[in-house]
mmCIF file of C-alpha atoms and ligand atoms in Angstrom:
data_model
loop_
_atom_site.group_PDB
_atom_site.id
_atom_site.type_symbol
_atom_site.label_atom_id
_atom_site.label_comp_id
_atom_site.label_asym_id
_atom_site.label_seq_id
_atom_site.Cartn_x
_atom_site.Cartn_y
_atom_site.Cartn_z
ATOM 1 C CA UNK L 322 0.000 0.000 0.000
ATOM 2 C CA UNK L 323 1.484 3.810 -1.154
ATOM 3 C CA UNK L 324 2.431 5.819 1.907
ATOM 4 C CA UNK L 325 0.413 8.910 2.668
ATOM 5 C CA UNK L 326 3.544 11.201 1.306
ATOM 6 C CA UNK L 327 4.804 8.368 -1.231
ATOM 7 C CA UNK L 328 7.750 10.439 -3.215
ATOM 8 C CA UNK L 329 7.579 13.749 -1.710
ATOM 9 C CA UNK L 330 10.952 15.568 -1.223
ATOM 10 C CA UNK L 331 10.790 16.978 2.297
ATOM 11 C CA UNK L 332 13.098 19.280 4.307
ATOM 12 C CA UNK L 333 12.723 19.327 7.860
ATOM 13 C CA UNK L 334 14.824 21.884 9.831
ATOM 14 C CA UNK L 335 16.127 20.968 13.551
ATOM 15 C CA UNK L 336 15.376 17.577 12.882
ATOM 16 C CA UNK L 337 18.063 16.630 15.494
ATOM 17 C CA UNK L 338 16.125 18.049 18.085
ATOM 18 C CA UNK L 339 12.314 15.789 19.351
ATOM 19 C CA UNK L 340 9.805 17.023 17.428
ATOM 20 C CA UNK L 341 12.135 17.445 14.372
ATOM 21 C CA UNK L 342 13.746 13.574 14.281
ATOM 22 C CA UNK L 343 10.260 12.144 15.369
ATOM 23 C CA UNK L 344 8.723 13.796 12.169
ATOM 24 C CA UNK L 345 11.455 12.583 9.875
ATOM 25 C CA UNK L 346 10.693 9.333 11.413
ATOM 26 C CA UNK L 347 7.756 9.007 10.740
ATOM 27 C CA UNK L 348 7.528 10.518 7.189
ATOM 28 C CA UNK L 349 9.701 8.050 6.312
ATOM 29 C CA UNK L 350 7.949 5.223 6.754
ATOM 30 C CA UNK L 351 4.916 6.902 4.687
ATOM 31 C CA UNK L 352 7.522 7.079 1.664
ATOM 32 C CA UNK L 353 8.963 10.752 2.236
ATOM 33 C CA UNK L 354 12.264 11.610 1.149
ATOM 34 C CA UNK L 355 13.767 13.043 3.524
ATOM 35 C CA UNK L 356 16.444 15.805 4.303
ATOM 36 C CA UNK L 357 17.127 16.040 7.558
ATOM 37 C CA UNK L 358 18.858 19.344 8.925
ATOM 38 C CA UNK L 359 20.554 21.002 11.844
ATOM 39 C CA UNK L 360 22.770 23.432 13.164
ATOM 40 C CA UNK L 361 26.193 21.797 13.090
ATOM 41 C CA UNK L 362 26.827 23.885 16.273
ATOM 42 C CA UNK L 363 24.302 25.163 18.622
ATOM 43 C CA UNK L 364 25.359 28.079 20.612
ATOM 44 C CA UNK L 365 23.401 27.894 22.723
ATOM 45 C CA UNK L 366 23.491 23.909 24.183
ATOM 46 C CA UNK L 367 26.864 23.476 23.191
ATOM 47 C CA UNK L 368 28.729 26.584 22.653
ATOM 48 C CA UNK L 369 31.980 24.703 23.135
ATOM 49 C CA UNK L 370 31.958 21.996 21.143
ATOM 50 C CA UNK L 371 32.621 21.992 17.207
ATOM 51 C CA UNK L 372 29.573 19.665 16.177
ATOM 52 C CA UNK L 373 26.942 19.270 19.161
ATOM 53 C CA UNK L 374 24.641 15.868 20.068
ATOM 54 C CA UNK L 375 21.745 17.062 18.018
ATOM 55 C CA UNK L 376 23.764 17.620 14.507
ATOM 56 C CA UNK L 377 25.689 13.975 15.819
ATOM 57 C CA UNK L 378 21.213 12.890 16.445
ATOM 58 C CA UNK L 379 20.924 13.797 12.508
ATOM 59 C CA UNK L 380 23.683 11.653 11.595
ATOM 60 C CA UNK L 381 22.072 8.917 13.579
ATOM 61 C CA UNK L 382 18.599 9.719 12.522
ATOM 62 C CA UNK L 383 19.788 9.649 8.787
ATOM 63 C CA UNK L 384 21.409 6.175 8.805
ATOM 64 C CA UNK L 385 18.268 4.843 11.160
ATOM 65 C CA UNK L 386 15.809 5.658 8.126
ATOM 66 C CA UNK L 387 17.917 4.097 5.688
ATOM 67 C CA UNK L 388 18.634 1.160 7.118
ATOM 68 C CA UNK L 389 14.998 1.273 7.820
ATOM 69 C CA UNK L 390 14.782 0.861 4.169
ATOM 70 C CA UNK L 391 13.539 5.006 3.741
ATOM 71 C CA UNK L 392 15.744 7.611 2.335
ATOM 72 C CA UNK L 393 17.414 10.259 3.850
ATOM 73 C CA UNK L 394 20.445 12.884 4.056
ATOM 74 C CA UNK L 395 21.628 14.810 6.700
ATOM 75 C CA UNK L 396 22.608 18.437 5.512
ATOM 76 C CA UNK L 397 23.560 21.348 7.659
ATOM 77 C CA UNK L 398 21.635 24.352 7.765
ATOM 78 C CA UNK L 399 21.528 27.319 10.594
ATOM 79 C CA UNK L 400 18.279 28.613 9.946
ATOM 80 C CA UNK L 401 18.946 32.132 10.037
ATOM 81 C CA UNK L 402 21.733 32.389 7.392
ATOM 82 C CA UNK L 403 20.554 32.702 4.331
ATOM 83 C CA UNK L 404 23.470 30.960 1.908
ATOM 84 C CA UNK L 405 22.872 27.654 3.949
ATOM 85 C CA UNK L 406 19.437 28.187 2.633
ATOM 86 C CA UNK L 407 20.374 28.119 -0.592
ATOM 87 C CA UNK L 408 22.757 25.472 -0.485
ATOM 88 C CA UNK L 409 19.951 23.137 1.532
ATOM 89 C CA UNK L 410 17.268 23.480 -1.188
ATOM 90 C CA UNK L 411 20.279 23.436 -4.090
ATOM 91 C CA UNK L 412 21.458 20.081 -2.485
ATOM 92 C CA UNK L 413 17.830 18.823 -2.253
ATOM 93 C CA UNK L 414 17.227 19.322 -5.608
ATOM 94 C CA UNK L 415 20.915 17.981 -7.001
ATOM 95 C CA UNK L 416 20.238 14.971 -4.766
ATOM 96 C CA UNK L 417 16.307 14.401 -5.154
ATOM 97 C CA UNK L 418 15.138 16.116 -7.994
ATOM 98 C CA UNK L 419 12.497 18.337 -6.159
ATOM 99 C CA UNK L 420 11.185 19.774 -3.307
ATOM 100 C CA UNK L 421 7.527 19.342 -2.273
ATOM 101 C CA UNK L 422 7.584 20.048 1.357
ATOM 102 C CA UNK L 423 9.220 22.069 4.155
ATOM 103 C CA UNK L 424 9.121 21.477 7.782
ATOM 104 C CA UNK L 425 10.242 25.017 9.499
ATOM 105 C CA UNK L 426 10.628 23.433 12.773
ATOM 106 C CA UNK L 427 13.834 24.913 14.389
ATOM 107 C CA UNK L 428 13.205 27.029 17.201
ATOM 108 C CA UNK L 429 14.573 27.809 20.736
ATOM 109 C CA UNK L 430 12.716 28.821 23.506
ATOM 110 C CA UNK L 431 13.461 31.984 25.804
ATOM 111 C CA UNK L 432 12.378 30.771 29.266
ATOM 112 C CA UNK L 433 12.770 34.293 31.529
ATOM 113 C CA UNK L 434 10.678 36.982 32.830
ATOM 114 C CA UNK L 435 9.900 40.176 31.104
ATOM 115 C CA UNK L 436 12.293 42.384 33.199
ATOM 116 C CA UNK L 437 14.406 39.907 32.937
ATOM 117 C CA UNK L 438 14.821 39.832 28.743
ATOM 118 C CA UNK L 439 18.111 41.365 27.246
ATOM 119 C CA UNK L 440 19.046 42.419 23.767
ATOM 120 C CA UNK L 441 20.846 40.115 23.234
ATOM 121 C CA UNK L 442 18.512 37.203 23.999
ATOM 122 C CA UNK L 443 15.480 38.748 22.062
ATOM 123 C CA UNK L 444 17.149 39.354 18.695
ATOM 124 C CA UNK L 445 18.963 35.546 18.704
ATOM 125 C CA UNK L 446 15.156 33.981 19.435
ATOM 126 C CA UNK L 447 13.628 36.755 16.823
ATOM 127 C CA UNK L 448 16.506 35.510 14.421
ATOM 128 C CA UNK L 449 15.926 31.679 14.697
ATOM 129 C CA UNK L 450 12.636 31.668 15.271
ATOM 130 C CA UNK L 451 10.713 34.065 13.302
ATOM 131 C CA UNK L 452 13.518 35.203 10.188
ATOM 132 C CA UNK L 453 14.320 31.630 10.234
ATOM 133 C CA UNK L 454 10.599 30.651 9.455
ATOM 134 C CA UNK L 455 11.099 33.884 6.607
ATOM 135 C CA UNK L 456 14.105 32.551 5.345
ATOM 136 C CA UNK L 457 12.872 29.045 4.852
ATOM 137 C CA UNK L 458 9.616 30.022 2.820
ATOM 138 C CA UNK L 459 11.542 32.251 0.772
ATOM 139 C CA UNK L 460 13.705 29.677 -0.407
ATOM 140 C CA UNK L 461 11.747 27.243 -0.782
ATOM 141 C CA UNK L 462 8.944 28.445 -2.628
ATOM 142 C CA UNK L 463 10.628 29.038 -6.246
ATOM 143 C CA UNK L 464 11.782 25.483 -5.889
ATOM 144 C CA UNK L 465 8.303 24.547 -4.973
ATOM 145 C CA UNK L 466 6.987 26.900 -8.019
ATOM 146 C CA UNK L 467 9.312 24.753 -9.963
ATOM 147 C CA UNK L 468 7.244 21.375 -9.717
ATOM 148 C CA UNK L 469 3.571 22.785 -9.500
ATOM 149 C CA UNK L 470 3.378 23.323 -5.833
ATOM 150 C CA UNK L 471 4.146 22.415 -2.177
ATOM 151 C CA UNK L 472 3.222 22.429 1.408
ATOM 152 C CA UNK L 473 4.778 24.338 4.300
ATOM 153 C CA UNK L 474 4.430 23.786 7.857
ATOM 154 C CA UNK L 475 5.391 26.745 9.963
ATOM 155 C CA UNK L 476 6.232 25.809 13.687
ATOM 156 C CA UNK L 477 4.373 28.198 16.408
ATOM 157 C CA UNK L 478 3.260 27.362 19.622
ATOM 158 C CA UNK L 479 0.082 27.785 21.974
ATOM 159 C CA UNK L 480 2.408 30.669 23.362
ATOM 160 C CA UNK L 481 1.847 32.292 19.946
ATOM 161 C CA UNK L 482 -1.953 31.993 20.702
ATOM 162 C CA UNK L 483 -2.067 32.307 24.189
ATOM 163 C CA UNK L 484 -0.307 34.850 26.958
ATOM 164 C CA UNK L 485 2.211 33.017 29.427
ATOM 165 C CA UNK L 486 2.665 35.478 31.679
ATOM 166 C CA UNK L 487 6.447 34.712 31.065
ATOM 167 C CA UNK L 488 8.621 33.949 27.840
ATOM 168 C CA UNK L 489 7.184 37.426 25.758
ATOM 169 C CA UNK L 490 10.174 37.313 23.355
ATOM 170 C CA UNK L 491 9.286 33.982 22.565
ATOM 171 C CA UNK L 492 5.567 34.399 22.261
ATOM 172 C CA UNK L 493 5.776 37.309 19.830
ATOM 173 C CA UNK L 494 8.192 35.131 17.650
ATOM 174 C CA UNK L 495 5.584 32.033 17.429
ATOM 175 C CA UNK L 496 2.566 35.058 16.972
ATOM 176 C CA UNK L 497 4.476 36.673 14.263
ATOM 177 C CA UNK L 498 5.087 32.888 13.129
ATOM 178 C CA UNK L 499 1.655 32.559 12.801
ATOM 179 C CA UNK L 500 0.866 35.889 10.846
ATOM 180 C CA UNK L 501 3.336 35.592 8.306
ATOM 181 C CA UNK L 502 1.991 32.108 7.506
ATOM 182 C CA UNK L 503 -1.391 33.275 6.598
ATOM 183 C CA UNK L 504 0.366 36.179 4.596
ATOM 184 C CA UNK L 505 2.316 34.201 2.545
ATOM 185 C CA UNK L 506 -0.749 31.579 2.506
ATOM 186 C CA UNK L 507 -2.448 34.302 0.559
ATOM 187 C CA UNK L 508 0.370 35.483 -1.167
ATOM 188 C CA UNK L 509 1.080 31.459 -3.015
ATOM 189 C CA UNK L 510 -2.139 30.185 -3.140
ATOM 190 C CA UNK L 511 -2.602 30.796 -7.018
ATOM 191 C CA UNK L 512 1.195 28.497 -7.351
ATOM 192 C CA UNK L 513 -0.414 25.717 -5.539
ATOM 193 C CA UNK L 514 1.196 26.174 -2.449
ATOM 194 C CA UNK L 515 -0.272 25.594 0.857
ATOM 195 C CA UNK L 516 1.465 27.444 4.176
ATOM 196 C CA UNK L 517 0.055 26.252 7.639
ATOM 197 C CA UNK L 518 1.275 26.326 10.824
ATOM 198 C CA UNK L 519 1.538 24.057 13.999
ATOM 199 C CA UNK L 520 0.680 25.164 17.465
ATOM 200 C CA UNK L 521 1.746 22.681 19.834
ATOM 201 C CA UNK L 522 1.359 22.768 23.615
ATOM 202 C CA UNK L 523 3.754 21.402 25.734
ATOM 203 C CA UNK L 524 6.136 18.876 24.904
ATOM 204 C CA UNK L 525 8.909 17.024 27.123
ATOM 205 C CA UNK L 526 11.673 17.872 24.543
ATOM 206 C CA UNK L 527 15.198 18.943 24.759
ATOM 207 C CA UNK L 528 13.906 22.241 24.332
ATOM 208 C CA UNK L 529 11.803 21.984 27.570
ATOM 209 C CA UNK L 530 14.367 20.461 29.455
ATOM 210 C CA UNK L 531 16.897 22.537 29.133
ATOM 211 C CA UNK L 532 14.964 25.673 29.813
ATOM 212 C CA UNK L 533 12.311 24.920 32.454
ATOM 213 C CA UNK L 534 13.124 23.757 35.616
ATOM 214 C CA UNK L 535 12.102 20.753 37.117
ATOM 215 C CA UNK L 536 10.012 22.131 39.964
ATOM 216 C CA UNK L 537 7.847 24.082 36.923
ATOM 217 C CA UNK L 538 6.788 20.685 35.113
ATOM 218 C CA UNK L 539 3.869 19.711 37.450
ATOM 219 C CA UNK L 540 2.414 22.875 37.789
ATOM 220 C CA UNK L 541 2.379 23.252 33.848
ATOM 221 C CA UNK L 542 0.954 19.929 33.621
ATOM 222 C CA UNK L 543 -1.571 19.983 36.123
ATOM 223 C CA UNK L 544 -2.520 23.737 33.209
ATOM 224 C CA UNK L 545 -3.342 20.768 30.531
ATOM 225 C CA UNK L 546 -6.897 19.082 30.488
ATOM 226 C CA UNK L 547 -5.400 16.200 29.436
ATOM 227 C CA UNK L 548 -2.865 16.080 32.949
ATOM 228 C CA UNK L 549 0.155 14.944 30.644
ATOM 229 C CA UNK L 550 2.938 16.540 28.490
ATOM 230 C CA UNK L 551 2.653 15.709 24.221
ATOM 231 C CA UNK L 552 4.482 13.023 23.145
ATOM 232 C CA UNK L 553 6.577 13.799 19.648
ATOM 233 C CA UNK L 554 4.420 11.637 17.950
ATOM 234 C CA UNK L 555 1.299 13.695 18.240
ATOM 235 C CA UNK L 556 2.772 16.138 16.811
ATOM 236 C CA UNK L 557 4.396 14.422 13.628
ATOM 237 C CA UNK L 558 1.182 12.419 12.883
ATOM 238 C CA UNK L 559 -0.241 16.505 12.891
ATOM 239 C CA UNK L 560 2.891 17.322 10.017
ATOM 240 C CA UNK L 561 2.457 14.424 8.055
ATOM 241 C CA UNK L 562 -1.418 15.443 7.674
ATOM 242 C CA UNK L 563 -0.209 19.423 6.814
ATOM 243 C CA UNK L 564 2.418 17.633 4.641
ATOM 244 C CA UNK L 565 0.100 15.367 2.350
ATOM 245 C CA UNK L 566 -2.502 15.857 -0.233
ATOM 246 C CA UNK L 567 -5.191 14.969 2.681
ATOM 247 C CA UNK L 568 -5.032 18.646 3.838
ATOM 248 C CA UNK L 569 -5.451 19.645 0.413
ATOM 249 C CA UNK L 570 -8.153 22.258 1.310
ATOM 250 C CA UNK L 571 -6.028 23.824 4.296
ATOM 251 C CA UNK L 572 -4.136 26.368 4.050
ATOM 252 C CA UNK L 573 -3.443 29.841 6.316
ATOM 253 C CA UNK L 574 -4.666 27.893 9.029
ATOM 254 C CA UNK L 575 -3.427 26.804 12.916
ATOM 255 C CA UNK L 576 -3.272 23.337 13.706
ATOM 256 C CA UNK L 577 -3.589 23.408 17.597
ATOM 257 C CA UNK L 578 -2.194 20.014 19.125
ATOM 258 C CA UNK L 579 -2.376 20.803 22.759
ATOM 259 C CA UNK L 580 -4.348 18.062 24.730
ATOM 260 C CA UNK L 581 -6.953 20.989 25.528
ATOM 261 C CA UNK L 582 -4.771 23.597 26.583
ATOM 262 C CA UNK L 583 -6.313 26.306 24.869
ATOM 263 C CA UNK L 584 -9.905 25.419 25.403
ATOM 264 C CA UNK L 585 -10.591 27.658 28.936
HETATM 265 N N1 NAD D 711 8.652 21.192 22.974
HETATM 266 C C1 NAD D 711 7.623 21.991 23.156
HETATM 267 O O1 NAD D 711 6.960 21.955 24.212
HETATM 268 C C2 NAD D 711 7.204 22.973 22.085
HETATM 269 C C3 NAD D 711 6.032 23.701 22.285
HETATM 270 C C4 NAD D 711 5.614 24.612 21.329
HETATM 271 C C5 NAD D 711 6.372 24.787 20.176
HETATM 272 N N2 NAD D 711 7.508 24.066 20.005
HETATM 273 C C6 NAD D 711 8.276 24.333 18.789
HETATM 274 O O2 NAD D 711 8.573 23.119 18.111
HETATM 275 C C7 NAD D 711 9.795 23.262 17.398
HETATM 276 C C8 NAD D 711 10.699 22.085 17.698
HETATM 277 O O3 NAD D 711 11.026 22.107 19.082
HETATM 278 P P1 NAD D 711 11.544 20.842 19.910
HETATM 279 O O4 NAD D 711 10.678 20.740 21.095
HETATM 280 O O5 NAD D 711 11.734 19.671 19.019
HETATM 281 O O6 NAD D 711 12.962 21.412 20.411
HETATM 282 P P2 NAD D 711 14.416 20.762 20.388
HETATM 283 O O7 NAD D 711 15.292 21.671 21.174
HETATM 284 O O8 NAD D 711 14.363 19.331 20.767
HETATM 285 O O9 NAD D 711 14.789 20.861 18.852
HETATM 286 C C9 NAD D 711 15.029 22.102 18.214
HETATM 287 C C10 NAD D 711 16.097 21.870 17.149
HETATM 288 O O10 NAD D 711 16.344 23.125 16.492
HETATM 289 C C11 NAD D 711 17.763 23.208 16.293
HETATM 290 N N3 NAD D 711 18.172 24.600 16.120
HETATM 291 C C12 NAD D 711 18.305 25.581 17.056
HETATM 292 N N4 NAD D 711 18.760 26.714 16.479
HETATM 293 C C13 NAD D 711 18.897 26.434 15.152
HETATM 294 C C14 NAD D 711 19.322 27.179 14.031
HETATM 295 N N5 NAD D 711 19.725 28.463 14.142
HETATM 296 N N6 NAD D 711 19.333 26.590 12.828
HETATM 297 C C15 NAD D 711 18.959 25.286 12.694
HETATM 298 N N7 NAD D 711 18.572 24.509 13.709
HETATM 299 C C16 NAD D 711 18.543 25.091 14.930
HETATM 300 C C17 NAD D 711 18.377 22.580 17.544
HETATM 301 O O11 NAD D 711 19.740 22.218 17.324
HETATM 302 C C18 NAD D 711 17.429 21.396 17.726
HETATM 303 O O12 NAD D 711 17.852 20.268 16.994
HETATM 304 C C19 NAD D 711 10.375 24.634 17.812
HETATM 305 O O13 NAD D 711 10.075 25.593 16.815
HETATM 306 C C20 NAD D 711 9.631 24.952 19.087
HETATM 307 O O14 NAD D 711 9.537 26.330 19.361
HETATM 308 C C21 NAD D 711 7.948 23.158 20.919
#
């Protein structure tokens, strides 16, 4: 039986990190191609060290799906420079023949108070995860032009729907993430190409854990209707949908995956 995304070309960005490896994963095994990428270095988990554990998770990731009998490369990408762009979607093309599909999942979180934000802080986490999401679409979409169309699944959050009451740099990136999706939804429509984005609530990722302290996890937990953290497979199941021709009538639109978080 054909996968649900038999053939399509996808790049998925910070697919070293949960979400990101557990989508690559999974489109995988519904017949994606898949290019998985990462910042070789992140500054901020491992400043010191020349490749970090999520570029070395890509690696791993990338020979898991093939041996899995899918097909993947690793490339690296830093989401806010704009030749590794162009190299990613050159080398995706060179190497698959197309691109149908773009993940823009990188992000970092910004886990501090409002008096506590610096300048510093709030143009890296404007950089990654808002010019990053820019960055992507713009690349991507003349490739996408090139073979009649695409998807594009822009990562936000619930804190781009919802206030915190802590985190604001972070919450205006993942609002603004979800505004410029519905612009540029509008913008490609007539090419054939869809732009969504994905809200998730809270999941017990890398991200997470090395930004929230322990002693905050129950309390946020005991916030979600559903008592429990995501798991990274409720969210990829979510991308796969966004990715394939069954959301064919979607696009501009938030797909909220939250375990009732945003209901109250
Ligand atoms: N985990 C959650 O609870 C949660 C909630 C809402 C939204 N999100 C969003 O989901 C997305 C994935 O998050 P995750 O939970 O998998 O986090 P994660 O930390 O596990 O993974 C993020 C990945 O992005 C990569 N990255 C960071 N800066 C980069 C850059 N400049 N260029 C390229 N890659 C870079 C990291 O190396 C990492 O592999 C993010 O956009 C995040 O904001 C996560």
């Amino acid at each position: 039986m054909a996968g649900r995304l038999e053939n399509k070309v996808i790049i998925i960005t910070g697919a070293g990190g949960g979400l990101g490896s557990e989508q690559a994963r999974l489109m995988a095994k519904e017949g994606a191609k898949i290019v998985a990428t990462n910042l070789k270095q992140d500054p901020i988990i491992a400043p010191d060290q020349a490749e970090d554990g999520l570029w070395k998770n890509t690696l791993s990731l990338v020979d898991e799906i093939n041996q899995n009998g899918g097909e993947a490369i690793a490339l690296p990408l830093d989401v806010t420079q704009d030749q590794d762009w162009i190299n990613a979607v050159n080398e995706t093309e060179k190497h698959f023949g197309r691109l149908d599909v773009l993940s823009n999942n990188a992000g970092i979180y910004y886990h501090a108070g409002l008096l506590d934000h610096t300048i510093e802080k709030f143009h890296q986490i404007v950089n990654i995860n808002q010019l990053g999401i820019l960055l992507g679409m713009k690349t991507a979409i003349p490739a996408m032009k090139r073979v009649g169309g695409g998807s594009i699944i822009n990562f936000a959050s619930i804190y781009g729907i919802a206030g915190a009451g802590s985190s604001t740099a972070y919450q205006g990136t993942k609002g603004a993430v979800r505004l410029m999706t519905k612009s540029a939804a509008m913008e490609f429509v007539g090419d054939n190409i869809r732009v969504n984005a994905i809200c998730p609530g809270m999941f017990d990722t890398n991200l997470f854990e090395s930004s929230v302290p322990k002693e905050e996890w129950q309390p946020l937990v005991s916030m979600v209707p559903m008592q429990r953290f995501g798991k990274p497979h409720e969210i990829a199941y979510g991308a796969i949908f966004l990715a394939s021709d069954e959301s064919s009538f979607m696009t501009g639109s938030d797909l909220v995956i939250d375990g009732g978080y945003t209901c109250p």
